[in-house]
DNA sequence: GAGCACTGC
């Protein structure tokens, strides 16, 4: 395999790409000073400080200011402080800044608190799920996840506590960001004094500007451009496309490593399997290392790793070593590693897509967008000028979409629509979306909500619908929490609700140790299926003191179990508020499983002789996920309900429990006799 | 007999 790169700026045609890298900002000319400085003068030395007056003027004059600046230019930490100093937090007002991720909200709040010279949770605070480090009276700058602020609109529809709301990282277009922007536009009509700051990457700024600009006025919104604190990154493309970008990535990393220049390497691939293969390719090359050259240390980085394993990418390497980090999209925005000088980009990413017609979610490997390619390249220029090798030709870049489709266009809308209904937004077709969800997705969600009794036939919220809209769980799970009153099993349903909300409860290692893990898991296995197995695991975790070492020796994830404990106690508060009794079924598995059916009533399936299932709705072929305790077992009754289905190579169902078929009849199903279609 | 991009309430 031979790989030939070329750089559009230096040879051949293609000067279009220059713009791409030049626009990202220029080298900062002023060298960092090491003289002791006060916090205030340090802040004044940030490049963004030059724009302070312009930012404040635009926010004062325009209802919406769209702030464009690269990651790291200081907008997230500085703008709320400028607003604070300019008096926007007077008279009990709060300046909010939303983040799409929990870690960002907490870490930024911590940094700003120290810059302001206050204790975190006093003048500067943060609010994320399970953690409210803010003071009702004293907090003036509040960092929070966008999901939390969206939720707050259910309690205070005009968000009257806030004078300015800054929506950070809006270009990522997460579902809560989009929903929030739609609501904020509505709120501003009723409360014109509210100021909005939308922070976005360059490529998406005009779409936000159009969204917030009405046809009648030019003074609704303005774009404020900030100088980025980013170094230039040279971009190189492959002359010819490659059939195997994993191998190409390993080879490019290796040739880069053999160059004398220092600096770490970051490779973007799509998933764990590719990362493992790339590690293998590299381990074959490493022994060919010439004497006296530095050592190469490959490090995988993906969400499936434990936090200890993830932290290894931050360890500083010795002087004669070089790190090569082989990562998924986690390194594009969620995890930032300094010292990267070379980025190698496969040009692909895995995204979750939802098909509203079949109600199936699947993971698809697709080309990245230009925005995402730019973001990946920018990871090489955080601390010094860098190089990005794109493992595809320039023509492939040119055929990429500008940005990744917003999450709202490719996700199940059931819960968001219930929440919008609870906010009094009745005509969803008229709602002013930043990007509209597919109409099929809206219709399907409405149909599901009517069938579940959350909306009446007239499309209006029912009494139970209003309560369920407040619960931070999926529709089916909320429904079984409410039904647990009839089956007297609230205690167990709470646990099951929490355990099905967390991922990767059991940690089954690869190879020989995996067999031992399987044996550990078998200790929790319940005859009836996965839900009761999860219940057993939770109860054992609590019984043995919620200990991390106990988890380790029983193939359980301590992180997942601890999260389940938090979720359970949060859900318990909701049940108490809604006067739902929290009774135990005292080991009566039948009652408990009947209650499960009340939530999963649309997820019934019938076993057929080849070991697969057929869905009750649609008679679709379903395969049991290999992590299920029902993977090898035929249910005695021949029937199950399942938590979710997902399309991979096949359609798979996860977390299943055996039921009696007549329990489904009570929910209006007509069952086909097994002899007529079974093999 | 076999598999998991990443968030969030």
XYZ file of C-alpha atoms (C1' of nucleotides) in Angstrom:
688
model
C 0.000 0.000 0.000
C 1.485 3.352 -0.957
C -0.058 6.588 0.184
C 0.482 9.886 -1.524
C -0.635 13.093 0.117
C -0.690 16.574 -1.270
C -1.386 19.906 0.338
C -3.698 22.143 -1.651
C -1.977 25.281 -0.440
C 1.531 24.272 -1.435
C 1.193 22.477 -4.754
C -1.394 21.817 -7.401
C -4.863 23.277 -7.537
C -7.350 23.599 -4.740
C -6.758 26.902 -3.072
C -10.302 26.608 -1.681
C -8.851 24.723 1.223
C -6.577 27.548 2.253
C -9.565 29.491 3.326
C -10.595 26.597 5.466
C -7.415 26.639 7.504
C -6.607 30.331 7.374
C -10.023 31.200 8.687
C -9.323 29.275 11.838
C -7.192 32.088 13.140
C -3.628 33.158 13.277
C -0.712 32.712 15.569
C -0.925 34.867 18.648
C 1.879 37.343 18.427
C 2.273 38.193 22.097
C 4.349 35.633 23.953
C 2.903 34.448 27.262
C 4.206 36.401 30.186
C 5.619 34.621 33.228
C 5.628 37.624 35.499
C 3.114 37.272 38.318
C -0.139 38.829 37.260
C -3.391 39.467 39.001
C -6.339 37.432 37.780
C -7.813 40.604 36.378
C -4.812 41.522 34.246
C -4.485 37.907 33.086
C -8.037 38.126 31.833
C -7.315 41.399 30.092
C -4.490 39.754 28.191
C -6.801 37.228 26.527
C -7.304 38.022 22.812
C -11.070 38.041 23.361
C -10.700 41.037 25.714
C -10.206 43.280 22.683
C -13.756 42.441 21.683
C -15.261 43.069 25.112
C -16.920 46.375 24.279
C -18.155 45.129 20.919
C -19.709 42.036 22.541
C -21.420 44.110 25.246
C -22.661 46.655 22.719
C -24.195 43.964 20.482
C -25.887 42.219 23.399
C -27.278 45.549 24.609
C -28.533 46.594 21.197
C -29.640 43.322 19.602
C -32.037 40.744 21.072
C -29.856 37.941 19.709
C -26.078 37.998 19.369
C -24.506 35.113 17.501
C -20.943 34.841 18.700
C -18.524 33.051 16.408
C -15.186 31.931 17.749
C -13.034 28.837 17.903
C -12.913 26.472 20.858
C -10.454 27.864 23.345
C -10.884 31.546 22.523
C -12.346 32.088 25.973
C -15.918 32.955 25.048
C -17.422 30.429 27.433
C -15.516 31.708 30.448
C -15.262 35.418 29.579
C -18.582 36.527 28.084
C -20.647 35.708 31.200
C -18.100 37.646 33.281
C -18.242 40.670 30.953
C -22.024 40.612 31.268
C -21.771 40.344 35.026
C -19.368 43.294 35.235
C -21.640 45.318 32.957
C -24.509 44.893 35.395
C -26.642 42.266 33.676
C -26.907 40.335 36.934
C -28.274 43.260 38.933
C -31.595 43.124 40.800
C -31.466 39.393 41.314
C -31.091 38.564 37.641
C -29.080 35.555 36.561
C -26.778 35.114 33.587
C -27.092 31.544 32.309
C -24.697 29.686 30.059
C -25.783 26.290 28.754
C -23.491 23.448 27.731
C -24.315 20.236 25.903
C -22.215 18.139 28.323
C -22.095 17.756 32.092
C -18.297 17.836 32.395
C -18.122 21.107 30.477
C -20.703 22.749 32.740
C -18.900 21.722 35.930
C -15.333 22.403 34.828
C -16.063 25.807 33.275
C -18.019 26.877 36.357
C -15.041 25.928 38.509
C -12.649 27.979 36.429
C -14.893 31.036 36.349
C -15.514 30.861 40.097
C -11.786 31.060 40.723
C -11.377 33.935 38.250
C -14.145 35.826 40.010
C -12.551 34.919 43.316
C -15.569 33.192 44.765
C -16.376 29.740 46.035
C -18.052 27.475 43.511
C -21.765 27.454 44.248
C -21.828 31.007 45.541
C -21.746 33.814 42.931
C -20.809 31.316 40.239
C -22.501 27.936 40.201
C -23.605 25.051 38.035
C -26.670 22.849 37.684
C -26.579 19.410 36.071
C -28.741 16.351 36.709
C -28.172 15.048 40.265
C -25.987 18.027 41.129
C -27.073 21.554 41.905
C -24.062 23.551 43.051
C -25.746 26.948 43.062
C -27.371 29.247 45.562
C -30.959 30.352 44.992
C -30.249 33.862 46.329
C -26.605 34.496 45.606
C -25.699 32.832 42.295
C -25.338 35.368 39.472
C -23.561 33.313 36.776
C -25.013 29.855 36.298
C -23.532 27.189 34.028
C -25.922 24.372 33.242
C -26.632 21.591 30.761
C -29.072 22.615 28.043
C -31.344 19.732 29.083
C -31.659 21.265 32.572
C -32.691 24.671 31.240
C -35.167 23.041 28.859
C -36.650 21.219 31.847
C -36.852 24.459 33.818
C -39.285 25.834 31.222
C -41.823 23.263 32.483
C -41.757 25.025 35.868
C -41.143 28.617 34.715
C -42.248 28.967 31.076
C -40.781 32.479 30.698
C -37.490 31.624 32.412
C -38.010 34.822 34.365
C -34.913 34.436 36.575
C -32.588 35.081 33.652
C -31.582 38.362 32.021
C -29.196 36.802 29.514
C -29.042 33.221 28.278
C -25.960 32.120 26.407
C -26.403 28.887 24.453
C -22.896 27.564 24.000
C -21.753 25.028 21.383
C -25.017 25.545 19.519
C -23.434 24.279 16.280
C -23.409 20.769 17.751
C -27.185 20.829 17.339
C -28.079 18.392 20.102
C -31.794 17.797 20.588
C -32.051 19.873 23.756
C -30.118 22.759 22.174
C -32.581 22.809 19.288
C -35.665 22.536 21.496
C -34.300 25.252 23.757
C -33.595 27.633 20.863
C -37.160 27.139 19.626
C -38.538 27.947 23.070
C -36.212 30.903 23.629
C -37.364 32.500 20.398
C -40.960 32.147 21.637
C -40.107 33.421 25.123
C -38.383 36.487 23.725
C -41.592 37.567 21.995
C -43.317 37.661 25.376
C -40.306 38.993 27.247
C -38.312 41.287 24.919
C -35.897 42.270 27.689
C -34.380 38.772 27.606
C -31.068 38.723 25.757
C -29.783 35.700 23.879
C -26.205 34.874 23.035
C -25.777 31.952 20.662
C -22.251 30.663 20.409
C -21.459 28.750 17.281
C -18.707 27.653 14.928
C -18.167 29.672 11.773
C -19.973 27.453 9.288
C -23.338 27.486 11.054
C -23.578 31.129 12.086
C -25.658 32.286 9.132
C -28.285 29.583 9.625
C -28.776 30.815 13.208
C -28.857 34.404 11.951
C -31.597 33.511 9.467
C -33.511 31.663 12.132
C -33.567 34.647 14.478
C -34.103 37.314 11.830
C -37.683 38.109 10.892
C -38.500 39.407 7.434
C -39.617 42.779 8.793
C -36.571 43.777 10.770
C -32.828 43.741 10.351
C -32.200 44.527 13.997
C -33.217 41.171 15.461
C -29.847 39.491 15.426
C -26.205 40.105 14.676
C -23.083 38.022 14.188
C -20.112 38.917 16.388
C -16.865 37.468 15.128
C -14.008 36.829 17.574
C -10.392 36.182 16.875
C -9.571 32.564 17.529
C -6.768 31.491 19.803
C -5.838 28.772 17.369
C -2.688 27.997 15.408
C -2.717 27.276 11.678
C -3.121 23.671 10.586
C -1.838 22.497 7.224
C -4.222 20.094 5.529
C -3.074 17.277 3.248
C -5.285 15.016 1.160
C -4.721 11.599 -0.371
C -4.260 11.777 -4.120
C -6.310 8.586 -4.564
C -9.034 7.196 -2.322
C -8.016 4.284 -0.108
C -9.913 1.016 0.210
C -8.702 0.445 3.776
C -8.493 3.620 5.823
C -7.613 1.737 9.013
C -4.421 0.401 7.473
C -3.798 3.757 5.773
C -4.122 5.454 9.175
C -1.561 3.124 10.759
C 0.880 3.657 7.899
C 0.471 7.415 7.916
C 1.041 7.475 11.664
C 4.148 5.367 11.245
C 5.718 7.511 8.491
C 4.895 10.620 10.513
C 6.529 9.059 13.541
C 9.742 8.373 11.619
C 10.114 12.095 10.904
C 12.368 13.921 13.353
C 9.742 16.488 14.410
C 8.216 16.062 17.849
C 4.501 16.143 18.668
C 1.787 13.597 19.339
C -0.551 12.039 16.780
C -4.360 11.723 16.941
C -6.200 9.320 14.630
C -9.976 9.513 14.092
C -11.711 6.198 13.317
C -15.355 5.181 13.733
C -15.484 2.493 16.423
C -13.820 0.082 18.796
C -13.345 -2.627 16.217
C -11.436 -0.316 13.892
C -9.390 1.032 16.772
C -8.349 -2.489 17.773
C -7.417 -3.324 14.187
C -5.376 -0.147 13.881
C -3.549 -1.034 17.117
C -2.683 -4.408 15.591
C -1.415 -2.822 12.380
C 0.786 -0.503 14.424
C 2.106 -3.287 16.631
C 3.392 -4.987 13.479
C 5.206 -1.832 12.427
C 6.694 -0.918 15.789
C 9.356 -3.700 15.809
C 10.701 -2.303 12.489
C 11.676 0.888 14.288
C 15.185 2.083 13.372
C 17.644 2.245 16.255
C 17.927 5.646 17.945
C 14.430 6.700 16.850
C 11.989 7.490 19.596
C 9.438 5.008 20.883
C 5.823 5.105 19.708
C 3.103 4.522 22.297
C -0.308 3.688 20.834
C -3.298 4.477 23.063
C -6.952 3.655 22.310
C -9.664 6.159 23.260
C -13.380 5.407 23.136
C -16.344 5.602 25.475
C -16.305 1.847 26.166
C -13.079 2.156 28.164
C -13.055 2.600 31.925
C -12.231 6.117 33.106
C -8.759 4.956 34.198
C -8.056 3.694 30.703
C -9.336 6.937 29.219
C -7.102 8.993 31.492
C -3.977 7.333 30.055
C -4.137 9.571 26.968
C -3.435 12.588 29.198
C -0.255 11.197 30.761
C 2.751 13.090 29.469
C 5.092 10.867 27.539
C 8.854 10.731 28.129
C 11.106 12.892 26.056
C 12.054 10.163 23.557
C 8.563 8.809 23.084
C 5.619 9.863 21.009
C 1.976 9.135 21.733
C -0.420 8.087 18.994
C -3.989 8.256 20.202
C -6.468 6.199 18.218
C -9.890 7.591 18.968
C -13.549 7.651 18.011
C -15.484 10.847 17.635
C -15.155 11.264 21.420
C -11.954 13.266 20.687
C -13.745 15.645 18.329
C -15.519 17.657 21.031
C -15.915 15.729 24.315
C -12.272 15.043 25.142
C -9.549 17.612 24.467
C -5.915 16.529 24.492
C -3.153 19.107 24.385
C 0.117 18.533 22.591
C -1.410 17.026 19.445
C 0.513 18.161 16.400
C -0.694 15.652 13.813
C -4.258 14.607 13.093
C -5.059 11.679 10.816
C -8.713 11.720 9.801
C -10.491 8.722 8.263
C -13.315 11.010 7.146
C -15.971 8.722 8.632
C -18.133 8.711 11.741
C -20.835 6.488 13.237
C -24.124 8.218 13.920
C -27.380 6.971 15.333
C -30.268 7.212 12.920
C -33.927 6.622 13.627
C -36.446 5.322 11.155
C -39.873 6.567 12.266
C -41.693 4.183 9.933
C -40.251 1.052 11.542
C -39.463 2.658 14.927
C -35.965 1.238 14.526
C -32.776 2.932 15.589
C -29.554 1.928 13.940
C -25.922 2.948 13.823
C -24.697 3.996 10.405
C -21.133 4.671 9.284
C -21.266 7.829 7.178
C -18.800 10.398 5.805
C -18.192 13.317 8.174
C -19.359 16.815 7.335
C -17.010 19.657 6.400
C -17.654 21.264 9.760
C -16.633 18.073 11.500
C -13.526 17.672 9.309
C -12.536 21.250 10.218
C -13.122 20.565 13.908
C -10.984 17.402 13.727
C -8.177 19.247 11.932
C -8.327 21.982 14.587
C -7.370 19.401 17.215
C -3.810 19.565 15.779
C -3.475 23.314 16.344
C -4.322 23.847 19.978
C -0.810 24.564 21.274
C 1.316 24.991 18.140
C 0.953 24.875 14.347
C -0.020 21.405 13.153
C -0.713 19.114 10.228
C -3.869 17.182 9.338
C -3.736 14.201 6.988
C -7.128 13.450 5.495
C -7.364 9.867 4.267
C -9.538 10.852 1.332
C -9.150 12.999 -1.786
C -10.089 16.647 -1.952
C -13.027 15.694 -4.183
C -14.480 13.658 -1.271
C -14.192 16.680 0.999
C -15.952 18.811 -1.579
C -18.861 16.405 -1.768
C -19.374 16.393 2.020
C -22.380 18.129 3.577
C -21.691 21.429 5.343
C -22.649 20.037 8.732
C -24.015 16.869 10.329
C -27.843 16.775 10.312
C -29.259 18.032 13.623
C -30.104 15.318 16.127
C -33.763 16.334 16.086
C -34.038 15.082 12.487
C -32.825 11.595 13.358
C -34.232 10.669 16.734
C -37.432 9.364 18.341
C -39.570 12.424 19.103
C -42.036 10.799 21.531
C -40.690 12.283 24.765
C -39.756 15.727 23.340
C -43.230 16.116 21.873
C -44.894 15.160 25.128
C -42.785 17.838 26.815
C -43.712 20.463 24.224
C -47.369 19.572 24.708
C -46.895 20.022 28.448
C -45.578 23.517 27.701
C -48.835 24.319 25.969
C -47.516 24.063 22.425
C -50.483 22.403 20.811
C -49.900 22.869 17.118
C -46.581 21.171 16.497
C -46.760 21.677 12.752
C -46.624 25.421 13.417
C -43.813 25.287 15.952
C -40.839 27.307 14.739
C -38.152 24.603 14.673
C -34.523 25.474 13.976
C -34.620 22.276 11.887
C -37.923 20.471 11.478
C -38.092 16.840 12.503
C -39.470 14.650 9.689
C -43.276 14.898 9.723
C -43.462 11.104 9.875
C -41.506 11.222 13.093
C -43.900 13.783 14.618
C -46.975 11.836 13.502
C -45.641 8.589 14.866
C -44.837 10.212 18.195
C -48.341 11.682 18.429
C -49.895 8.340 17.571
C -47.807 6.612 20.255
C -48.722 9.239 22.848
C -52.442 8.840 22.119
C -52.138 5.036 22.301
C -50.371 5.342 25.661
C -53.111 7.586 27.061
C -50.808 10.623 27.395
C -52.820 12.595 24.847
C -56.543 12.391 24.205
C -57.977 11.772 20.752
C -58.177 15.558 20.420
C -54.395 15.777 20.832
C -54.630 17.489 24.215
C -52.574 16.478 27.195
C -54.308 14.117 29.666
C -53.830 14.349 33.432
C -51.402 11.442 33.451
C -49.660 12.857 30.377
C -48.910 16.065 32.276
C -47.275 14.096 35.082
C -45.355 11.746 32.788
C -43.963 14.773 30.898
C -42.113 15.701 34.081
C -40.485 12.305 34.595
C -36.963 12.000 33.215
C -37.530 8.530 31.710
C -38.907 7.057 28.506
C -42.631 6.853 28.002
C -42.988 3.103 28.581
C -40.981 3.183 31.788
C -43.028 6.108 33.114
C -46.180 4.211 32.269
C -45.138 1.190 34.300
C -44.208 3.443 37.223
C -47.785 4.696 37.246
C -49.246 1.185 36.743
C -47.158 -0.214 39.594
C -49.879 1.081 41.908
C -52.275 -1.565 40.528
C -49.710 -4.347 40.750
C -48.239 -3.247 44.105
C -44.642 -3.433 42.971
C -43.432 0.200 42.951
C -40.278 -0.738 44.860
C -39.104 -3.158 42.170
C -40.301 -1.071 39.224
C -38.250 1.864 40.499
C -35.139 -0.296 40.466
C -35.888 -1.692 37.016
C -36.577 1.810 35.685
C -33.193 2.971 36.972
C -31.287 -0.086 35.767
C -32.695 0.042 32.232
C -31.661 3.718 32.049
C -27.969 2.929 32.468
C -25.755 1.225 29.934
C -23.200 -1.553 30.161
C -24.092 -2.846 33.621
C -22.109 -6.067 33.218
C -18.484 -5.907 32.164
C -17.599 -9.028 30.220
C -13.947 -8.950 29.211
C -12.529 -10.393 26.010
C -10.962 -13.849 25.873
C -10.449 -16.232 28.784
C -11.308 -13.808 31.638
C -14.632 -13.258 29.898
C -15.683 -16.806 30.784
C -15.133 -16.001 34.465
C -17.174 -12.812 34.080
C -19.996 -14.861 32.551
C -19.929 -17.140 35.595
C -20.196 -14.106 37.878
C -23.103 -12.762 35.920
C -24.864 -16.122 36.144
C -25.110 -15.630 39.920
C -27.640 -12.854 39.303
C -29.479 -14.570 36.475
C -33.216 -14.892 36.940
C -35.220 -17.551 35.162
C -37.742 -14.955 34.002
C -35.244 -12.878 32.041
C -33.098 -9.754 31.987
C -35.269 -7.329 33.955
C -35.300 -9.524 37.031
C -31.605 -10.237 36.544
C -30.927 -6.485 36.629
C -33.096 -6.260 39.746
C -31.051 -8.999 41.429
C -27.792 -7.264 40.559
C -29.017 -3.957 41.988
C -30.277 -5.484 45.200
C -27.005 -7.351 45.688
C -25.047 -4.144 45.054
C -26.992 -2.371 47.791
C -26.803 -5.361 50.153
C -23.009 -5.504 49.859
C -22.532 -1.850 50.700
C -22.376 -0.311 47.201
C -18.704 -1.110 47.053
C -16.462 -0.667 44.051
C -14.295 -3.678 44.841
C -17.383 -5.848 45.189
C -18.456 -4.734 41.694
C -15.057 -5.543 40.298
C -15.166 -9.094 41.586
C -18.729 -9.610 40.313
C -18.306 -8.381 36.709
C -20.381 -5.271 37.395
C -19.615 -1.705 36.408
C -19.346 0.458 39.535
C -19.925 3.567 37.448
C -23.180 2.169 35.995
C -24.399 0.856 39.365
C -23.747 4.147 41.161
C -25.574 6.011 38.445
C -28.519 3.638 38.829
C -28.621 4.483 42.558
C -28.825 8.219 41.732
C -31.482 7.745 39.076
C -33.538 5.531 41.367
C -33.587 8.079 44.160
C -34.536 10.826 41.704
C -37.395 8.757 40.266
C -38.527 7.877 43.780
C -39.117 11.569 44.472
C -41.340 11.792 41.406
C -43.371 8.763 42.523
C -43.843 10.278 45.970
C -44.907 13.593 44.474
C -47.500 11.829 42.331
C -48.749 9.873 45.373
C -47.733 6.544 43.894
C -47.186 3.908 46.581
C -43.752 2.331 46.793
C -44.661 -1.201 47.759
C -42.711 -4.402 47.282
C -44.188 -7.333 45.382
C -42.450 -9.550 47.982
C -40.936 -11.835 45.400
C -44.102 -12.228 43.356
C -42.450 -12.257 39.928
C -45.724 -12.765 38.119
C -47.213 -9.492 39.320
C -44.001 -7.701 38.534
C -43.885 -9.074 34.995
C -47.509 -8.104 34.432
C -46.546 -4.586 35.392
C -43.647 -4.674 32.914
C -46.143 -5.517 30.158
C -48.088 -2.341 30.954
C -45.016 -0.350 29.904
C -43.758 -2.610 27.145
C -47.192 -3.403 25.760
C -46.099 -2.533 22.258
C -42.883 -4.572 22.530
C -44.237 -8.123 22.537
C -42.536 -10.938 20.614
C -43.148 -14.639 19.990
C -40.431 -17.300 19.925
C -40.068 -19.416 16.793
C -38.244 -22.736 16.500
C -35.054 -21.389 14.916
C -34.382 -19.359 18.060
C -35.486 -16.015 16.635
C -38.616 -14.073 17.569
C -41.419 -12.418 15.628
C -42.710 -9.038 16.775
C -46.365 -8.914 17.779
C -46.652 -5.663 15.861
C -45.511 -6.213 12.285
C -44.394 -9.866 12.554
C -40.811 -8.726 12.091
C -37.876 -11.138 12.507
C -36.056 -10.309 15.753
C -32.756 -11.643 17.054
C -31.897 -11.727 20.740
C -28.902 -9.595 21.661
C -25.990 -11.772 22.825
C -25.817 -9.977 26.156
C -29.279 -11.222 27.137
C -29.758 -14.052 29.596
C -32.435 -15.237 27.141
C -29.846 -15.563 24.373
C -29.750 -19.358 24.567
C -33.004 -20.023 26.323
C -36.455 -20.695 24.956
C -39.148 -19.044 27.076
C -41.533 -21.707 28.381
C -44.568 -19.679 27.414
C -43.025 -18.852 24.030
C -43.588 -15.103 24.577
C -41.504 -12.149 25.778
C -41.537 -8.368 26.064
C -38.363 -6.409 25.357
C -36.926 -3.022 26.355
C -35.625 -1.882 22.971
C -34.854 -2.998 19.468
C -32.011 -1.831 17.312
C -30.893 -2.541 13.801
C -27.319 -3.701 13.299
C -26.684 -6.321 10.626
C -29.884 -7.869 11.968
C -32.736 -6.479 14.024
C -31.870 -7.169 17.638
C -33.848 -6.933 20.849
C -32.224 -6.143 24.194
C -33.336 -6.748 27.788
C -36.180 -9.259 27.553
C -38.514 -10.956 29.991
C -40.782 -13.948 29.578
C -44.509 -13.225 29.831
C -47.852 -14.960 29.351
C -49.425 -14.091 25.984
C -52.832 -13.223 27.430
C -51.239 -10.318 29.368
C -50.788 -8.676 25.979
C -54.464 -9.190 25.104
C -55.410 -6.749 27.829
C -53.629 -4.049 25.852
C -55.647 -4.637 22.715
C -53.323 -7.032 20.900
C -54.632 -9.792 18.666
C -52.277 -12.719 18.864
C -51.490 -15.140 16.064
C -51.494 -18.814 17.053
C -47.933 -20.082 17.136
C -48.662 -23.303 15.216
C -49.898 -21.361 12.195
C -46.651 -19.497 11.600
C -44.037 -21.300 13.735
C -41.676 -23.745 12.128
C -23.887 -18.431 18.934
C -22.022 -13.058 18.962
C -21.475 -6.988 19.605
C -21.704 -1.736 21.510
C -20.481 6.535 17.865
C -21.665 10.254 21.582
C -24.547 13.036 24.695
C -28.681 14.454 28.037
C -33.120 14.809 31.845
